[in-house]
């Protein structure tokens, strides 16, 4: 099923993977999967044009459930691998999917540096504020006081704020979604894929099995779409301020976007002027190249 | 030593005294005359101060080590004189600035060549003047025409402008003339071979091997003594169309490399022991996903941060034990810069065939050493065999299974972007289609099938990779076994022993894993006395050799003080072993030249 | 099997069907009766769905493995019935909800115990009712009074309130009564031993071993199958005054542990293979700084992410090769939960003495297994010997050298805060005072001195740690060699073989590095046929054994499908080897029970 | 020389280490060393009360030149090790010293998480915008376009901003110093040590050997002390805004401070009410503790 042979446009269904998700019934991750499938279909992408890279976690099982090229890599390392994929073949659409532990815990350093490099990736974080696959330990985004298997007396570490952190580290498209609002998710994801730079969407994706605090209800009572607030995504200060609100009102939507910053592959000198991807150029170097090098050694 | 010209120049001083420049000028002069070069730089992990000693051995024959002797010592400071004058034998030269350096006790027949630098140059402030004046003295002592030095200086300084060139030439000329008037030149002047040679470091050679093999993605995090590979790659990236990335840490490096390799680009990265430790998890992941990547570990003295500017063969077991579980990979330890260059291309063909990672073990001695190389040996168009790689749609619309259980265990490998071959690669155990076996039911039968499929990939490995062979005397009293970078120095030790009438041969192992167990067992079966030579404390190679063959060596020669073996260290060790003079089975030579 | 009661109950279903609860209730009932328990849970890396099979073997004698048979199968879904009914022999029971599960083909004499659950409970919606009803059936079949079950249910559910207790008791009673009316109980009912036992998992035992040894700092990053240690520590932290930290990644864990240990707190951390790979650099640093820390690696099936919920002994070489360079450390592989508990205290005394890190290799089989333990064996006041530790000012105003080159290589170790002992520890090579040798002049003599000082620390190791011994028949036809967690299952295989008249003995190795090479060589010198048993593909232990002793085994029994050995797998392998029926030297048993 | 026996107060000289620094003459790191020695002397601390933890780099050689307990650990890992030291013995004053590569490159993840935990450490970063010890490669704080040995065609990755990043990640004392202004450094360091939480001071410490762009002169022409600006350190927005200025004017001084946030050890339940450090409590557990545990297993 290739784009060349295709008669009618693909639909979300065409992006169903080889197996059905083994997520718990009700897991928030289903919504993001569905929203991503709808988004790529609406954008007219074909499965072979996309690479979906993940780490390890419940959420990181995503590539197995999504029909595209996929890499299910190491816990915390998806962004590093994905940068390798994108930079070696800039013609691919690269999605990165994973969890809060994967991305903000063990993967934190890659997150920071991918942001400052503005690598043209779409990073979808299924943030359930817990370690799901390992059966419920505290995560770097768990709230203060939260009781988990590893913090039976309550979490004493303040949570990261992925939105402000992404913005300040240099991500150029920063949004927040909620599994309870697929429409908004689709809008955010399509925008992210079309955005030529590092796009981060932190998605409240409730873990119905291990997180009793941050449930669908918890969020339903609080989420407020930024779209309704006349928020200006070019204003980082207001974006950060709104991202810090948590108690009664939690904003979702596009917090921040900066289209003026070039992505890493656009800045890379050897890809100047639409050069082909290094994954596909001929390996052999020329006699002239060889001779120039050897001459400098003499 | 017996054959033709063989002369070692040592330049000593502190970091910041500009040892590199005269070193480079001399090196270029030598190789342009077609002479062979083997240079070892002993230095510290500081930017200024300390003690550096650059030993440059120049030889008509190939120079397989930096040798045993210093024939000319250029002292840039008093410290160098104090440390090393006593290592000079009769006929050797000590060149120094007589304004502020005084020689001490020395052997008879040493030529003390003090230069009145201020007087010669008329400039008491230029700290580098002594270096240039010394080049004049050295050129004269070696019996060179001044024009040879003049053109070398011109080439070196022309980027800095005419004024710099002419002032340097003037100072050098003053040195040359002073020397002509005061010092005795060598009886046998520096010879000239017909064909000029080129010069490279081992890190240059590793990088160039990669470039020749078609590496199009190189990423790294700086770490001595591997950083030279990054520098070469960065400098030549644009011209060769190689993407070069410096990453936030070695974990990022290794994983980024895995990502780039998966897209189809030949991919390489280099680091040293500590960075390699951080890469190990990703190496296992490359093996599980069946993605070919070359990981270079340039060993330095450990453990931990250890002695960052000193050499050791101490990471063998780290390479063998890199990452959890059983998996397919290749480990190879090139024997010198030349070999490193060729090995990279060979290894890329192997890992593209077997779809697995490779670990290349270099060490500081190879990587930071400077060596001559015949330019025609630099074949940058080696065969490139990419195995069962699918980079373009082949029109095949049939089902595609990334991990197809083929007869040879090797499955066709499509890269992202190819229509009709969409699949997921995973670090979790998976089935032929790439579906996680733990996703629904962790089937032990499928698990076993996949373990065996992967293991089978290497079944024909030994038909493709040359086994090591015994070289040297047929009916030897003693067989010296080494691995990696000691091959050359062992060969030179053998020459010394043979000159003494000792019958000796050598088995130099390069391909480490898979191990040529049968061939090595066969090769050593006739050995009368086997001695293992290693630049580490615990005998890592001996234990590995035994793990693969059951062979227990008769004795050991080890060095773990940070400095490489010199030929006589090994020859002495062999003699001591033959004399039954080694208690505990391990001979540890003393490092006489304290660098 | 021959001696007394020996009965295995298997509970099968999908993740989320609540297998743990009936498992726990039965386990408590058994150990309160003083019966021994060995339970193995086969599960997948998913939170809902898949296939789980919990095998609980209950025995009058100690149960060294989960055994070979299923005597009672509780099917919580059709899948379990379909998979496993055929594994039941005559006299075995299949218990199931007849409302939605149908048995299939089965051997004669199997008791099919279908329960009309909806009818019994009057509730079609409560999905967990079948579990409780089945407990009633099982209690009856085992010949227990209902009161025994009633009090177990009360204990289990009392936290949830009276209503939950009484509804569960009612459902269980219905099952019990239905069974009494319809099914034949065991001829020999469940016996009762005088002294009740306790129950723990291997991870509990590791954690408790740490607590007993005085661990006051525990940090970790969750990773199956090691996470249980973190959970135990977190739960008991407050009561025991143990600081427990979950860190951002395993690199942070290992380095934080090094920091805490340096201050004087006994410090431990646990992970599995992938996390351990990330810790290796810090392990080398602990060795270089001479700081004692315990690193636990609970092995699971690899390589890479591998099969996270399955067992393997696949990380031996990773442990041996953890970090660059040569350095001092201890590697130990406990043999079961009980042994793991005691080993931790022993290892802490050793590393406090030798001032070096230790690696403890557990595996999923030990760590996630559930086992009985006699409560009096839980001695949580082992001797605590902290070696040359200085935590308080001793009034000594003399100069203090952290790395004093003492006769035994062990230097007095002061922790931060002690007046008069200020010093810097460093991962760079340093001298006795702790000054970096590469700071000014990288002295090869000092380097060698420090390498030898550190190496000397372990000189008296073998006088302090017990060598493994051959156990079993004196003049055995075959000697089985295992390491770590296979000790118990090998012992049971030996019983089976001995019952068949095969003379067999065993060498179970636990202390891996330093290796008791002399003792093992001596122990195996009389062996007529040596077979090595390993739960991995490449024979990691065999290669290590050979590296240390030169011994080549006569054959192998290996399993690498993710499932642990059952006793008959080994016994079959031994028989096949004795019959000369094993091609290639490696016997790989089939896993018949597909879990 | 212990605090108990001491007659007269210690001076900066008493904090000279066993060896003289082997830094290049003119290296910016000398100033920070001197400023730190002055600060601890002025605060009346004794060498044995301090632990100075570093990673690897020119700057990380600091503990060897400073008279206190010291740990010269792995490249990038100083904060993790220091957290272990501080949490195991909260009575110690823990300084962390290192470079920009060490702290913001390889050590980035520990930086983020140490900040959100608000561990009571004083973190002094000698930021020379280059990798010094490895002889001059690009660092995560190198400016765009900078030519180094690893970026001979110019750096294409936007630099991190350590100040905004520290603030947004949760550090509660965030300052910037310059080796050319020791007085200000001493003020900042004393404040940092006295601050009960994670204090970060990013110090412009020119590498005179490898960084030809960010020289003393470069900074002298630009630095503007915040003290002269009436900046309110409780205002994170203004702090971030000022931290982002770079071209003509580069602010130094205390950008941000929040004294309301408890440090990690203050929140840790087992250290409640001034409990002794876990490094010094008796190892043995009591019979009662043992019995309670075993009872729960039966
Ligand atoms: C190096 C390493 N450490 C730890 C693990 C174990 N592990 C697997 S998933 C996971 C965390 C899962 O949490 P998150 O990323 O939030 O994903 P979720 O399951 O909540 O979707 C951990 C710690 C691992 N696989 N690798
Ligand atoms: C794991 C690891 N990777 C790489 C290195 C090599 N290394 C030593 S210092 C350093 C960077 C130094 O830069 P910085 O931290 O900015 O300190 P500076 O020397 O500039 O003060 C590097 C890459 C190492 N020691 N360990
Ligand atoms: S455990 Fe939580 S995150 Fe994982 S699949 Fe279930 S609901 Fe989703
Ligand atoms: S290289 Fe740079 S950072 Fe290192 S000591 Fe010299 S001036 Fe300082
Ligand atoms: Mg999560
Ligand atoms: Mg720096």
Short mmCIF file of N, CA and C in Angstrom, two decimals, chain B residues 121-224:
data_model
loop_
_atom_site.label_atom_id
_atom_site.label_comp_id
_atom_site.label_asym_id
_atom_site.label_seq_id
_atom_site.Cartn_x
_atom_site.Cartn_y
_atom_site.Cartn_z
N UNK B 121 69.69 35.10 18.27
CA UNK B 121 68.46 35.68 17.71
C UNK B 121 68.37 37.16 18.00
N UNK B 122 69.16 37.63 18.93
CA UNK B 122 69.07 39.04 19.29
C UNK B 122 67.74 39.39 19.93
N UNK B 123 67.04 38.40 20.46
CA UNK B 123 65.70 38.64 21.00
C UNK B 123 65.54 37.80 22.26
N UNK B 124 65.52 38.45 23.41
CA UNK B 124 65.46 37.69 24.67
C UNK B 124 64.04 37.34 25.05
N UNK B 125 63.06 37.93 24.34
CA UNK B 125 61.66 37.75 24.78
C UNK B 125 60.92 36.62 24.07
N UNK B 126 61.29 36.35 22.84
CA UNK B 126 60.57 35.34 22.07
C UNK B 126 60.86 33.94 22.61
N UNK B 127 59.92 33.44 23.36
CA UNK B 127 60.11 32.13 24.03
C UNK B 127 60.18 30.98 23.03
N UNK B 128 59.65 31.21 21.85
CA UNK B 128 59.64 30.11 20.88
C UNK B 128 60.89 30.10 20.00
N UNK B 129 61.73 31.16 20.13
CA UNK B 129 62.92 31.25 19.29
C UNK B 129 63.83 30.04 19.48
N UNK B 130 63.92 29.56 20.72
CA UNK B 130 64.80 28.41 20.96
C UNK B 130 64.36 27.19 20.15
N UNK B 131 63.04 27.06 19.95
CA UNK B 131 62.53 25.91 19.19
C UNK B 131 63.03 25.99 17.75
N UNK B 132 62.92 27.19 17.18
CA UNK B 132 63.30 27.33 15.77
C UNK B 132 64.82 27.22 15.60
N UNK B 133 65.55 27.84 16.52
CA UNK B 133 67.01 27.73 16.45
C UNK B 133 67.44 26.27 16.53
N UNK B 134 66.73 25.53 17.40
CA UNK B 134 67.07 24.12 17.57
C UNK B 134 66.84 23.35 16.27
N UNK B 135 65.82 23.74 15.52
CA UNK B 135 65.58 23.07 14.24
C UNK B 135 66.79 23.25 13.33
N UNK B 136 67.39 24.44 13.40
CA UNK B 136 68.60 24.68 12.61
C UNK B 136 69.74 23.76 13.04
N UNK B 137 69.90 23.63 14.36
CA UNK B 137 70.95 22.75 14.86
C UNK B 137 70.68 21.31 14.42
N UNK B 138 69.44 20.90 14.58
CA UNK B 138 69.11 19.50 14.25
C UNK B 138 69.34 19.24 12.77
N UNK B 139 68.91 20.19 11.92
CA UNK B 139 69.09 20.01 10.48
C UNK B 139 70.58 19.84 10.17
N UNK B 140 71.37 20.65 10.82
CA UNK B 140 72.80 20.53 10.56
C UNK B 140 73.35 19.19 11.05
N UNK B 141 72.98 18.83 12.27
CA UNK B 141 73.48 17.59 12.84
C UNK B 141 73.09 16.40 11.99
N UNK B 142 71.88 16.46 11.42
CA UNK B 142 71.41 15.35 10.59
C UNK B 142 72.02 15.38 9.19
N UNK B 143 72.80 16.41 8.93
CA UNK B 143 73.48 16.48 7.63
C UNK B 143 72.59 16.98 6.51
N UNK B 144 71.59 17.78 6.85
CA UNK B 144 70.68 18.30 5.82
C UNK B 144 71.20 19.63 5.29
N UNK B 145 70.89 19.90 4.03
CA UNK B 145 71.12 21.25 3.51
C UNK B 145 70.13 22.19 4.18
N UNK B 146 70.54 23.42 4.39
CA UNK B 146 69.62 24.33 5.06
C UNK B 146 68.34 24.55 4.25
N UNK B 147 68.46 24.44 2.92
CA UNK B 147 67.28 24.70 2.07
C UNK B 147 66.12 23.75 2.39
N UNK B 148 66.47 22.53 2.78
CA UNK B 148 65.42 21.57 3.12
C UNK B 148 64.60 22.11 4.29
N UNK B 149 65.32 22.60 5.30
CA UNK B 149 64.61 23.16 6.47
C UNK B 149 63.88 24.43 6.07
N UNK B 150 64.52 25.24 5.27
CA UNK B 150 63.92 26.51 4.88
C UNK B 150 62.56 26.27 4.21
N UNK B 151 62.52 25.30 3.31
CA UNK B 151 61.24 25.10 2.62
C UNK B 151 60.20 24.49 3.56
N UNK B 152 60.67 23.67 4.52
CA UNK B 152 59.72 23.13 5.50
C UNK B 152 59.14 24.24 6.37
N UNK B 153 60.01 25.18 6.76
CA UNK B 153 59.53 26.30 7.58
C UNK B 153 58.56 27.17 6.78
N UNK B 154 58.87 27.37 5.55
CA UNK B 154 58.02 28.19 4.70
C UNK B 154 56.61 27.59 4.62
N UNK B 155 56.60 26.28 4.38
CA UNK B 155 55.32 25.59 4.27
C UNK B 155 54.53 25.70 5.59
N UNK B 156 55.24 25.52 6.69
CA UNK B 156 54.56 25.52 8.00
C UNK B 156 53.98 26.89 8.32
N UNK B 157 54.72 27.95 8.00
CA UNK B 157 54.31 29.26 8.47
C UNK B 157 53.66 30.14 7.42
N UNK B 158 53.53 29.63 6.19
CA UNK B 158 53.09 30.55 5.14
C UNK B 158 51.69 31.13 5.40
N UNK B 159 50.85 30.34 6.11
CA UNK B 159 49.51 30.86 6.43
C UNK B 159 49.61 32.12 7.31
N UNK B 160 50.70 32.21 8.05
CA UNK B 160 50.83 33.33 8.98
C UNK B 160 51.48 34.56 8.35
N UNK B 161 51.87 34.45 7.10
CA UNK B 161 52.39 35.63 6.40
C UNK B 161 53.91 35.61 6.25
N UNK B 162 54.34 36.44 5.34
CA UNK B 162 55.75 36.52 4.93
C UNK B 162 56.67 36.85 6.10
N UNK B 163 56.23 37.78 6.95
CA UNK B 163 57.09 38.25 8.04
C UNK B 163 57.43 37.10 8.98
N UNK B 164 56.41 36.32 9.32
CA UNK B 164 56.62 35.19 10.23
C UNK B 164 57.58 34.19 9.59
N UNK B 165 57.36 33.92 8.30
CA UNK B 165 58.24 32.99 7.62
C UNK B 165 59.68 33.48 7.69
N UNK B 166 59.90 34.72 7.32
CA UNK B 166 61.30 35.14 7.21
C UNK B 166 61.96 35.25 8.57
N UNK B 167 61.22 35.63 9.60
CA UNK B 167 61.88 35.70 10.90
C UNK B 167 62.23 34.30 11.38
N UNK B 168 61.36 33.34 11.12
CA UNK B 168 61.67 31.97 11.53
C UNK B 168 62.85 31.42 10.75
N UNK B 169 62.88 31.70 9.45
CA UNK B 169 63.98 31.21 8.64
C UNK B 169 65.31 31.80 9.14
N UNK B 170 65.26 33.06 9.51
CA UNK B 170 66.47 33.72 9.98
C UNK B 170 66.98 33.08 11.27
N UNK B 171 66.07 32.84 12.20
CA UNK B 171 66.47 32.22 13.46
C UNK B 171 67.02 30.82 13.21
N UNK B 172 66.34 30.07 12.36
CA UNK B 172 66.79 28.72 12.07
C UNK B 172 68.18 28.74 11.45
N UNK B 173 68.36 29.71 10.55
CA UNK B 173 69.65 29.80 9.89
C UNK B 173 70.77 30.08 10.91
N UNK B 174 70.46 30.95 11.86
CA UNK B 174 71.44 31.25 12.90
C UNK B 174 71.81 29.98 13.66
N UNK B 175 70.80 29.18 13.98
CA UNK B 175 71.05 27.92 14.67
C UNK B 175 71.90 27.00 13.81
N UNK B 176 71.53 26.92 12.54
CA UNK B 176 72.24 26.04 11.61
C UNK B 176 73.71 26.44 11.53
N UNK B 177 73.91 27.74 11.42
CA UNK B 177 75.29 28.20 11.25
C UNK B 177 76.09 28.02 12.53
N UNK B 178 75.45 28.30 13.66
CA UNK B 178 76.14 28.10 14.93
C UNK B 178 76.56 26.65 15.08
N UNK B 179 75.65 25.77 14.70
CA UNK B 179 75.91 24.34 14.81
C UNK B 179 77.07 23.95 13.89
N UNK B 180 77.03 24.45 12.67
CA UNK B 180 78.10 24.13 11.72
C UNK B 180 79.46 24.53 12.28
N UNK B 181 79.44 25.63 12.99
CA UNK B 181 80.70 26.12 13.53
C UNK B 181 81.13 25.37 14.78
N UNK B 182 80.20 24.82 15.51
CA UNK B 182 80.53 24.30 16.84
C UNK B 182 80.29 22.81 17.07
N UNK B 183 79.35 22.19 16.34
CA UNK B 183 78.99 20.80 16.67
C UNK B 183 79.36 19.86 15.53
N UNK B 184 79.61 18.60 15.92
CA UNK B 184 79.93 17.57 14.94
C UNK B 184 78.66 16.93 14.40
N UNK B 185 78.46 16.94 13.12
CA UNK B 185 77.25 16.28 12.60
C UNK B 185 77.40 14.76 12.62
N UNK B 186 76.30 14.09 12.36
CA UNK B 186 76.27 12.63 12.28
C UNK B 186 77.23 12.14 11.20
N UNK B 187 77.88 11.03 11.51
CA UNK B 187 78.76 10.45 10.50
C UNK B 187 77.95 10.00 9.28
N UNK B 188 76.82 9.34 9.56
CA UNK B 188 75.93 8.93 8.47
C UNK B 188 74.73 9.85 8.44
N UNK B 189 74.71 10.76 7.51
CA UNK B 189 73.62 11.73 7.53
C UNK B 189 72.28 11.08 7.16
N UNK B 190 71.24 11.85 7.39
CA UNK B 190 69.88 11.39 7.11
C UNK B 190 69.79 10.96 5.65
N UNK B 191 69.41 9.69 5.43
CA UNK B 191 69.32 9.23 4.04
C UNK B 191 68.08 9.77 3.35
N UNK B 192 67.96 9.40 2.10
CA UNK B 192 66.76 9.81 1.34
C UNK B 192 66.27 8.59 0.58
N UNK B 193 64.99 8.24 0.80
CA UNK B 193 64.38 7.16 0.01
C UNK B 193 63.69 7.81 -1.19
N UNK B 194 63.52 7.05 -2.26
CA UNK B 194 62.98 7.69 -3.47
C UNK B 194 61.56 8.22 -3.31
N UNK B 195 60.68 7.47 -2.66
CA UNK B 195 59.27 7.87 -2.68
C UNK B 195 58.86 8.55 -1.39
N UNK B 196 58.36 9.75 -1.48
CA UNK B 196 57.91 10.43 -0.27
C UNK B 196 56.75 9.69 0.38
N UNK B 197 56.68 9.80 1.68
CA UNK B 197 55.58 9.17 2.43
C UNK B 197 54.62 10.25 2.91
N UNK B 198 53.47 9.79 3.39
CA UNK B 198 52.52 10.70 4.03
C UNK B 198 52.58 10.47 5.54
N UNK B 199 51.87 11.28 6.30
CA UNK B 199 51.91 11.14 7.74
C UNK B 199 50.49 11.26 8.30
N UNK B 200 50.20 10.41 9.24
CA UNK B 200 48.88 10.47 9.88
C UNK B 200 48.97 9.99 11.31
N UNK B 201 47.94 10.28 12.07
CA UNK B 201 47.81 9.70 13.40
C UNK B 201 46.86 8.50 13.28
N UNK B 202 46.83 7.70 14.31
CA UNK B 202 45.90 6.58 14.30
C UNK B 202 44.46 7.06 14.24
N UNK B 203 44.17 8.16 14.91
CA UNK B 203 42.80 8.68 14.84
C UNK B 203 42.45 9.16 13.43
N UNK B 204 43.42 9.79 12.76
CA UNK B 204 43.19 10.14 11.35
C UNK B 204 42.86 8.87 10.56
N UNK B 205 43.63 7.83 10.82
CA UNK B 205 43.45 6.59 10.06
C UNK B 205 42.08 5.98 10.31
N UNK B 206 41.65 6.00 11.57
CA UNK B 206 40.31 5.47 11.88
C UNK B 206 39.24 6.29 11.16
N UNK B 207 39.38 7.59 11.22
CA UNK B 207 38.40 8.46 10.57
C UNK B 207 38.41 8.24 9.06
N UNK B 208 39.61 8.17 8.49
CA UNK B 208 39.71 7.99 7.04
C UNK B 208 39.20 6.62 6.62
N UNK B 209 39.43 5.63 7.47
CA UNK B 209 38.86 4.32 7.19
C UNK B 209 37.35 4.42 7.11
N UNK B 210 36.79 5.18 8.03
CA UNK B 210 35.34 5.39 8.00
C UNK B 210 34.91 6.11 6.74
N UNK B 211 35.61 7.17 6.40
CA UNK B 211 35.25 7.94 5.20
C UNK B 211 35.34 7.04 3.97
N UNK B 212 36.39 6.23 3.91
CA UNK B 212 36.57 5.34 2.76
C UNK B 212 35.45 4.31 2.69
N UNK B 213 35.02 3.84 3.87
CA UNK B 213 33.96 2.83 3.92
C UNK B 213 32.60 3.43 3.61
N UNK B 214 32.54 4.74 3.50
CA UNK B 214 31.26 5.37 3.17
C UNK B 214 30.48 5.82 4.37
N UNK B 215 31.16 6.05 5.50
CA UNK B 215 30.45 6.61 6.65
C UNK B 215 29.85 7.95 6.24
N UNK B 216 28.57 8.10 6.47
CA UNK B 216 27.92 9.37 6.15
C UNK B 216 27.32 10.01 7.39
N UNK B 217 27.43 9.34 8.52
CA UNK B 217 26.95 9.91 9.77
C UNK B 217 27.96 9.57 10.84
N UNK B 218 28.54 10.60 11.41
CA UNK B 218 29.50 10.41 12.49
C UNK B 218 29.06 11.28 13.64
N UNK B 219 28.94 10.71 14.82
CA UNK B 219 28.61 11.55 15.96
C UNK B 219 29.50 11.16 17.13
N UNK B 220 29.69 12.09 18.04
CA UNK B 220 30.63 11.84 19.13
C UNK B 220 30.43 12.85 20.23
N UNK B 221 30.97 12.52 21.36
CA UNK B 221 31.15 13.44 22.48
C UNK B 221 32.65 13.39 22.73
N UNK B 222 33.30 14.55 22.90
CA UNK B 222 34.76 14.52 22.98
C UNK B 222 35.24 13.68 24.15
N UNK B 223 36.23 12.89 23.93
CA UNK B 223 36.90 12.19 25.03
C UNK B 223 38.27 11.71 24.56
N UNK B 224 39.28 12.15 25.29
CA UNK B 224 40.64 11.73 24.98
C UNK B 224 40.74 10.23 25.25
#
